[in-house]
mmCIF file of C-alpha atoms in Angstrom:
data_model
loop_
_atom_site.group_PDB
_atom_site.id
_atom_site.type_symbol
_atom_site.label_atom_id
_atom_site.label_comp_id
_atom_site.label_asym_id
_atom_site.label_seq_id
_atom_site.Cartn_x
_atom_site.Cartn_y
_atom_site.Cartn_z
ATOM 1 C CA ARG R 362 76.036 102.465 90.566
ATOM 2 C CA LEU R 363 77.268 100.344 87.690
ATOM 3 C CA ASN R 364 74.902 97.498 88.567
ATOM 4 C CA TYR R 365 72.095 99.882 87.669
ATOM 5 C CA VAL R 366 73.748 100.797 84.353
ATOM 6 C CA LEU R 367 74.403 97.156 83.516
ATOM 7 C CA SER R 368 70.806 96.176 84.206
ATOM 8 C CA LEU R 369 69.451 98.923 81.954
ATOM 9 C CA LEU R 370 71.666 97.888 79.045
ATOM 10 C CA ASP R 371 69.744 94.613 78.940
ATOM 11 C CA VAL R 372 66.355 96.320 78.691
ATOM 12 C CA THR R 373 65.446 96.450 75.016
ATOM 13 C CA ALA R 374 62.672 98.979 75.575
ATOM 14 C CA ILE R 375 65.143 101.654 76.671
ATOM 15 C CA GLU R 376 66.233 103.960 73.867
ATOM 16 C CA LYS R 377 69.738 103.540 72.484
ATOM 17 C CA ASN R 378 70.704 107.181 73.130
ATOM 18 C CA HIS R 379 69.722 106.869 76.779
ATOM 19 C CA LYS R 380 71.929 103.786 77.141
ATOM 20 C CA ILE R 381 74.821 105.664 75.555
ATOM 21 C CA THR R 382 74.299 108.595 77.927
ATOM 22 C CA LEU R 383 74.225 106.289 80.970
ATOM 23 C CA THR R 384 77.448 104.491 80.054
ATOM 24 C CA SER R 385 79.197 107.748 79.163
ATOM 25 C CA LYS R 386 78.232 109.243 82.526
ATOM 26 C CA TYR R 387 79.534 106.225 84.421
ATOM 27 C CA LEU R 388 82.812 106.139 82.500
ATOM 28 C CA PHE R 389 83.330 109.821 83.281
ATOM 29 C CA GLU R 390 82.574 109.356 86.966
ATOM 30 C CA ILE R 391 84.866 106.355 87.452
ATOM 31 C CA GLY R 392 87.975 108.429 86.701
ATOM 32 C CA PRO R 393 88.423 109.780 90.263
ATOM 33 C CA PHE R 394 87.973 106.262 91.688
ATOM 34 C CA ILE R 395 90.880 105.015 89.584
ATOM 35 C CA LYS R 396 93.024 108.042 90.397
ATOM 36 C CA ASN R 397 92.413 107.684 94.141
ATOM 37 C CA LYS R 398 92.758 103.878 94.065
ATOM 38 C CA ILE R 399 89.309 103.257 95.543
ATOM 39 C CA SER R 400 87.700 99.819 95.167
ATOM 40 C CA LEU R 401 89.864 99.047 92.159
ATOM 41 C CA VAL R 402 89.182 95.323 91.982
ATOM 42 C CA THR R 403 85.422 95.843 92.245
ATOM 43 C CA GLU R 404 85.488 98.572 89.616
ATOM 44 C CA TYR R 405 87.516 96.301 87.344
ATOM 45 C CA GLU R 406 84.936 93.537 87.609
ATOM 46 C CA TYR R 407 82.100 95.958 86.822
ATOM 47 C CA LEU R 408 83.987 97.479 83.905
ATOM 48 C CA SER R 409 84.752 94.052 82.478
ATOM 49 C CA GLU R 410 81.052 93.239 82.473
ATOM 50 C CA LEU R 411 80.249 96.599 80.880
ATOM 51 C CA ASN R 412 82.895 95.931 78.237
ATOM 52 C CA LYS R 413 81.274 92.594 77.343
ATOM 53 C CA LYS R 414 77.840 94.166 77.012
ATOM 54 C CA LEU R 415 79.122 97.041 74.882
ATOM 55 C CA THR R 416 80.924 94.585 72.611
ATOM 56 C CA VAL R 417 77.554 93.012 71.826
ATOM 57 C CA LEU R 418 75.784 96.356 71.493
ATOM 58 C CA THR R 419 78.297 97.683 68.948
ATOM 59 C CA ILE R 420 77.023 95.033 66.563
ATOM 60 C CA GLU R 421 73.720 96.882 66.663
ATOM 61 C CA SER R 422 75.102 100.416 66.611
ATOM 62 C CA SER R 423 78.523 101.927 65.947
ATOM 63 C CA GLU R 424 77.630 104.725 68.374
ATOM 64 C CA PHE R 425 78.514 102.361 71.208
ATOM 65 C CA LEU R 426 82.095 102.087 69.919
ATOM 66 C CA TYR R 427 83.240 105.223 71.723
ATOM 67 C CA ASN R 428 82.168 103.814 75.074
ATOM 68 C CA LEU R 429 83.625 100.420 74.177
ATOM 69 C CA VAL R 430 87.011 102.040 73.610
ATOM 70 C CA ALA R 431 86.552 103.958 76.862
ATOM 71 C CA THR R 432 86.005 100.713 78.807
ATOM 72 C CA TYR R 433 89.218 99.253 77.379
ATOM 73 C CA VAL R 434 91.067 102.428 78.378
ATOM 74 C CA LYS R 435 89.607 102.537 81.889
ATOM 75 C CA LEU R 436 90.366 98.838 82.367
ATOM 76 C CA GLY R 437 93.908 99.496 81.195
ATOM 77 C CA ASP R 438 94.219 102.429 83.582
ATOM 78 C CA LEU R 439 93.097 100.194 86.448
ATOM 79 C CA LYS R 440 95.672 97.568 85.524
ATOM 80 C CA MET R 441 98.372 100.255 85.399
ATOM 81 C CA VAL R 442 97.453 101.390 88.910
ATOM 82 C CA LEU R 443 97.490 97.760 90.073
ATOM 83 C CA GLY R 444 100.926 97.260 88.497
ATOM 84 C CA ASP R 445 99.817 94.697 85.913
ATOM 85 C CA LEU R 446 101.626 96.195 82.931
ATOM 86 C CA GLU R 447 101.103 93.294 80.515
ATOM 87 C CA SER R 448 97.338 93.299 81.002
ATOM 88 C CA ALA R 449 97.271 97.082 80.654
ATOM 89 C CA LEU R 450 99.221 96.806 77.416
ATOM 90 C CA ASP R 451 96.799 94.222 76.027
ATOM 91 C CA LEU R 452 93.766 96.359 76.899
ATOM 92 C CA TYR R 453 95.234 99.532 75.417
ATOM 93 C CA GLU R 454 96.114 97.660 72.227
ATOM 94 C CA HIS R 455 92.515 96.410 71.931
ATOM 95 C CA ALA R 456 91.343 100.011 72.276
ATOM 96 C CA LEU R 457 93.898 101.178 69.713
ATOM 97 C CA ASN R 458 92.704 98.666 67.141
ATOM 98 C CA VAL R 459 89.114 99.878 67.430
ATOM 99 C CA ALA R 460 90.050 103.567 67.485
ATOM 100 C CA ALA R 461 92.382 103.194 64.497
ATOM 101 C CA ALA R 462 89.650 101.677 62.344
ATOM 102 C CA ILE R 463 87.203 104.481 63.149
ATOM 103 C CA ALA R 464 89.799 107.246 62.830
ATOM 104 C CA ASP R 465 90.834 105.988 59.395
ATOM 105 C CA GLU R 466 87.217 106.083 58.236
ATOM 106 C CA ASP R 467 86.503 109.608 59.484
ATOM 107 C CA ASN R 468 89.385 112.076 59.421
ATOM 108 C CA ASN R 469 87.113 114.933 60.462
ATOM 109 C CA ASP R 470 86.014 113.458 63.785
ATOM 110 C CA VAL R 471 88.293 115.296 66.207
ATOM 111 C CA ASP R 472 87.383 113.147 69.220
ATOM 112 C CA TRP R 473 88.284 109.903 67.467
ATOM 113 C CA GLN R 474 91.502 111.393 66.113
ATOM 114 C CA ARG R 475 92.469 112.529 69.622
ATOM 115 C CA ASN R 476 91.695 109.104 71.069
ATOM 116 C CA TYR R 477 93.782 107.432 68.389
ATOM 117 C CA ALA R 478 96.850 109.500 69.297
ATOM 118 C CA LEU R 479 96.176 109.208 73.037
ATOM 119 C CA LEU R 480 96.263 105.424 72.861
ATOM 120 C CA TYR R 481 99.736 105.470 71.324
ATOM 121 C CA THR R 482 100.746 107.651 74.270
ATOM 122 C CA LYS R 483 99.225 105.280 76.814
ATOM 123 C CA ILE R 484 100.983 102.281 75.266
ATOM 124 C CA GLY R 485 104.167 104.356 75.295
ATOM 125 C CA ASP R 486 103.646 104.934 79.030
ATOM 126 C CA VAL R 487 103.503 101.166 79.564
ATOM 127 C CA GLU R 488 106.711 100.614 77.605
ATOM 128 C CA THR R 489 108.390 103.413 79.544
ATOM 129 C CA GLN R 490 107.515 101.761 82.851
ATOM 130 C CA LYS R 491 108.811 98.461 81.498
ATOM 131 C CA GLY R 492 112.091 100.164 80.630
ATOM 132 C CA ASN R 493 111.663 99.704 76.870
ATOM 133 C CA LEU R 494 112.740 103.208 75.914
ATOM 134 C CA LYS R 495 113.170 102.484 72.202
ATOM 135 C CA SER R 496 109.609 101.153 71.933
ATOM 136 C CA ALA R 497 108.321 104.071 74.003
ATOM 137 C CA PHE R 498 110.132 106.525 71.726
ATOM 138 C CA ASP R 499 108.526 104.968 68.633
ATOM 139 C CA LEU R 500 105.055 105.025 70.210
ATOM 140 C CA TYR R 501 105.330 108.616 71.415
ATOM 141 C CA GLY R 502 106.637 109.432 67.947
ATOM 142 C CA ASN R 503 103.541 107.895 66.367
ATOM 143 C CA ALA R 504 101.343 110.004 68.628
ATOM 144 C CA LEU R 505 103.383 113.095 67.749
ATOM 145 C CA LYS R 506 102.976 112.513 64.005
ATOM 146 C CA LEU R 507 99.231 112.064 64.365
ATOM 147 C CA ARG R 508 98.908 115.203 66.470
ATOM 148 C CA GLN R 509 100.970 117.215 64.005
ATOM 149 C CA LYS R 510 98.536 116.101 61.322
ATOM 150 C CA HIS R 511 95.524 116.961 63.504
ATOM 151 C CA GLN R 512 96.824 120.397 64.416
ATOM 152 C CA LYS R 513 97.575 121.179 60.788
ATOM 153 C CA ALA R 514 94.041 120.197 59.798
ATOM 154 C CA PHE R 515 92.473 122.212 62.655
ATOM 155 C CA PRO R 516 94.950 125.062 63.349
ATOM 156 C CA ASP R 517 92.509 127.038 65.508
ATOM 157 C CA ASN R 518 91.753 124.156 67.874
ATOM 158 C CA THR R 519 93.504 124.929 71.171
ATOM 159 C CA ILE R 520 92.909 121.459 72.578
ATOM 160 C CA LEU R 521 94.738 119.878 69.645
ATOM 161 C CA LEU R 522 97.599 122.346 70.062
ATOM 162 C CA ARG R 523 97.880 121.392 73.727
ATOM 163 C CA ASP R 524 97.858 117.696 72.770
ATOM 164 C CA LEU R 525 100.690 118.371 70.333
ATOM 165 C CA SER R 526 102.713 120.259 72.919
ATOM 166 C CA LEU R 527 102.370 117.353 75.336
ATOM 167 C CA SER R 528 103.597 114.926 72.661
ATOM 168 C CA TYR R 529 106.724 117.018 72.186
ATOM 169 C CA THR R 530 107.239 116.851 75.956
ATOM 170 C CA TYR R 531 106.891 113.049 76.059
ATOM 171 C CA VAL R 532 109.409 112.618 73.248
ATOM 172 C CA ALA R 533 111.748 115.051 75.000
ATOM 173 C CA GLU R 534 111.594 113.028 78.221
ATOM 174 C CA ILE R 535 112.462 109.792 76.435
ATOM 175 C CA LEU R 536 115.357 111.454 74.611
ATOM 176 C CA LYS R 537 116.605 112.749 77.950
ATOM 177 C CA ALA R 538 116.370 109.271 79.487
ATOM 178 C CA GLN R 539 118.348 107.917 76.525
ATOM 179 C CA GLY R 540 121.072 110.501 77.139
ATOM 180 C CA ASN R 541 120.363 112.537 74.016
ATOM 181 C CA LEU R 542 120.265 115.849 75.851
ATOM 182 C CA GLN R 543 120.695 118.123 72.838
ATOM 183 C CA ALA R 544 117.717 116.657 70.979
ATOM 184 C CA SER R 545 115.720 116.533 74.207
ATOM 185 C CA GLN R 546 116.276 120.244 74.790
ATOM 186 C CA LYS R 547 115.067 121.021 71.267
ATOM 187 C CA PHE R 548 111.789 119.161 71.820
ATOM 188 C CA TYR R 549 111.299 120.777 75.239
ATOM 189 C CA GLU R 550 111.720 124.213 73.672
ATOM 190 C CA ILE R 551 109.148 123.489 70.961
ATOM 191 C CA ALA R 552 106.681 122.315 73.612
ATOM 192 C CA GLN R 553 107.376 125.369 75.754
ATOM 193 C CA ASP R 554 106.731 127.729 72.834
ATOM 194 C CA MET R 555 103.360 126.057 72.285
ATOM 195 C CA PHE R 556 102.465 126.262 75.976
ATOM 196 C CA GLN R 557 103.370 129.955 75.972
ATOM 197 C CA HIS R 558 101.154 130.562 72.961
ATOM 198 C CA ILE R 559 98.212 128.836 74.642
ATOM 199 C CA PHE R 560 98.828 130.606 77.958
ATOM 200 C CA LYS R 561 98.837 133.967 76.209
ATOM 201 C CA ASP R 562 95.374 133.279 74.789
ATOM 202 C CA TYR R 563 94.009 131.589 77.938
ATOM 203 C CA PRO R 564 95.778 133.137 80.963
ATOM 204 C CA ASN R 565 93.094 132.012 83.415
ATOM 205 C CA GLU R 566 93.138 128.309 82.488
ATOM 206 C CA LYS R 567 94.805 126.567 85.464
ATOM 207 C CA LYS R 568 95.684 123.431 83.493
ATOM 208 C CA TYR R 569 97.882 125.529 81.234
ATOM 209 C CA HIS R 570 99.599 127.044 84.273
ATOM 210 C CA ILE R 571 100.591 123.505 85.267
ATOM 211 C CA ASP R 572 102.003 122.861 81.799
ATOM 212 C CA LEU R 573 104.216 125.939 82.078
ATOM 213 C CA SER R 574 105.599 125.126 85.525
#
């Protein structure tokens, strides 16, 4: 599957947009493989090669940056599943550096803004697993601040509201782990109010049912 994608990236006659579509499709499809822990080492090797090729292609076109960030994230996700927290941290930080630069240049690109905040959350997940609760709290806090800013700029965007509610939940969980139950409860309640608001508008969305459970 990826061998085919990799081979096409080297063909100069193929249009740029087609290459972007191919890599995007692969990166979307690999998600279930990571989640179900199927052929992780093989997928990591393929993704590493894709990452190298995209790094070169971004010199030619910034439109490849989104998929470059995605390869860093997917590689980091694989390392998390494999228990290699330090490598996952390094990969997520590479992705964060790229996403931060793009997000700073274009405040109106919702996808880049979401990715920027998500990467702080992913790095926070690594620090949580390492037991570094103070670092995790700071990272989740960074994501929360970004998402507050995003939601304020786009108040009618339900996806951004859900992102914000999840950030409040992550901060609440860290506060709970630190023994600060009163503050934790406050953040949980804010998140719950947001989930209720979303659920009221979208009662048939199963993913919101999970949030409210």
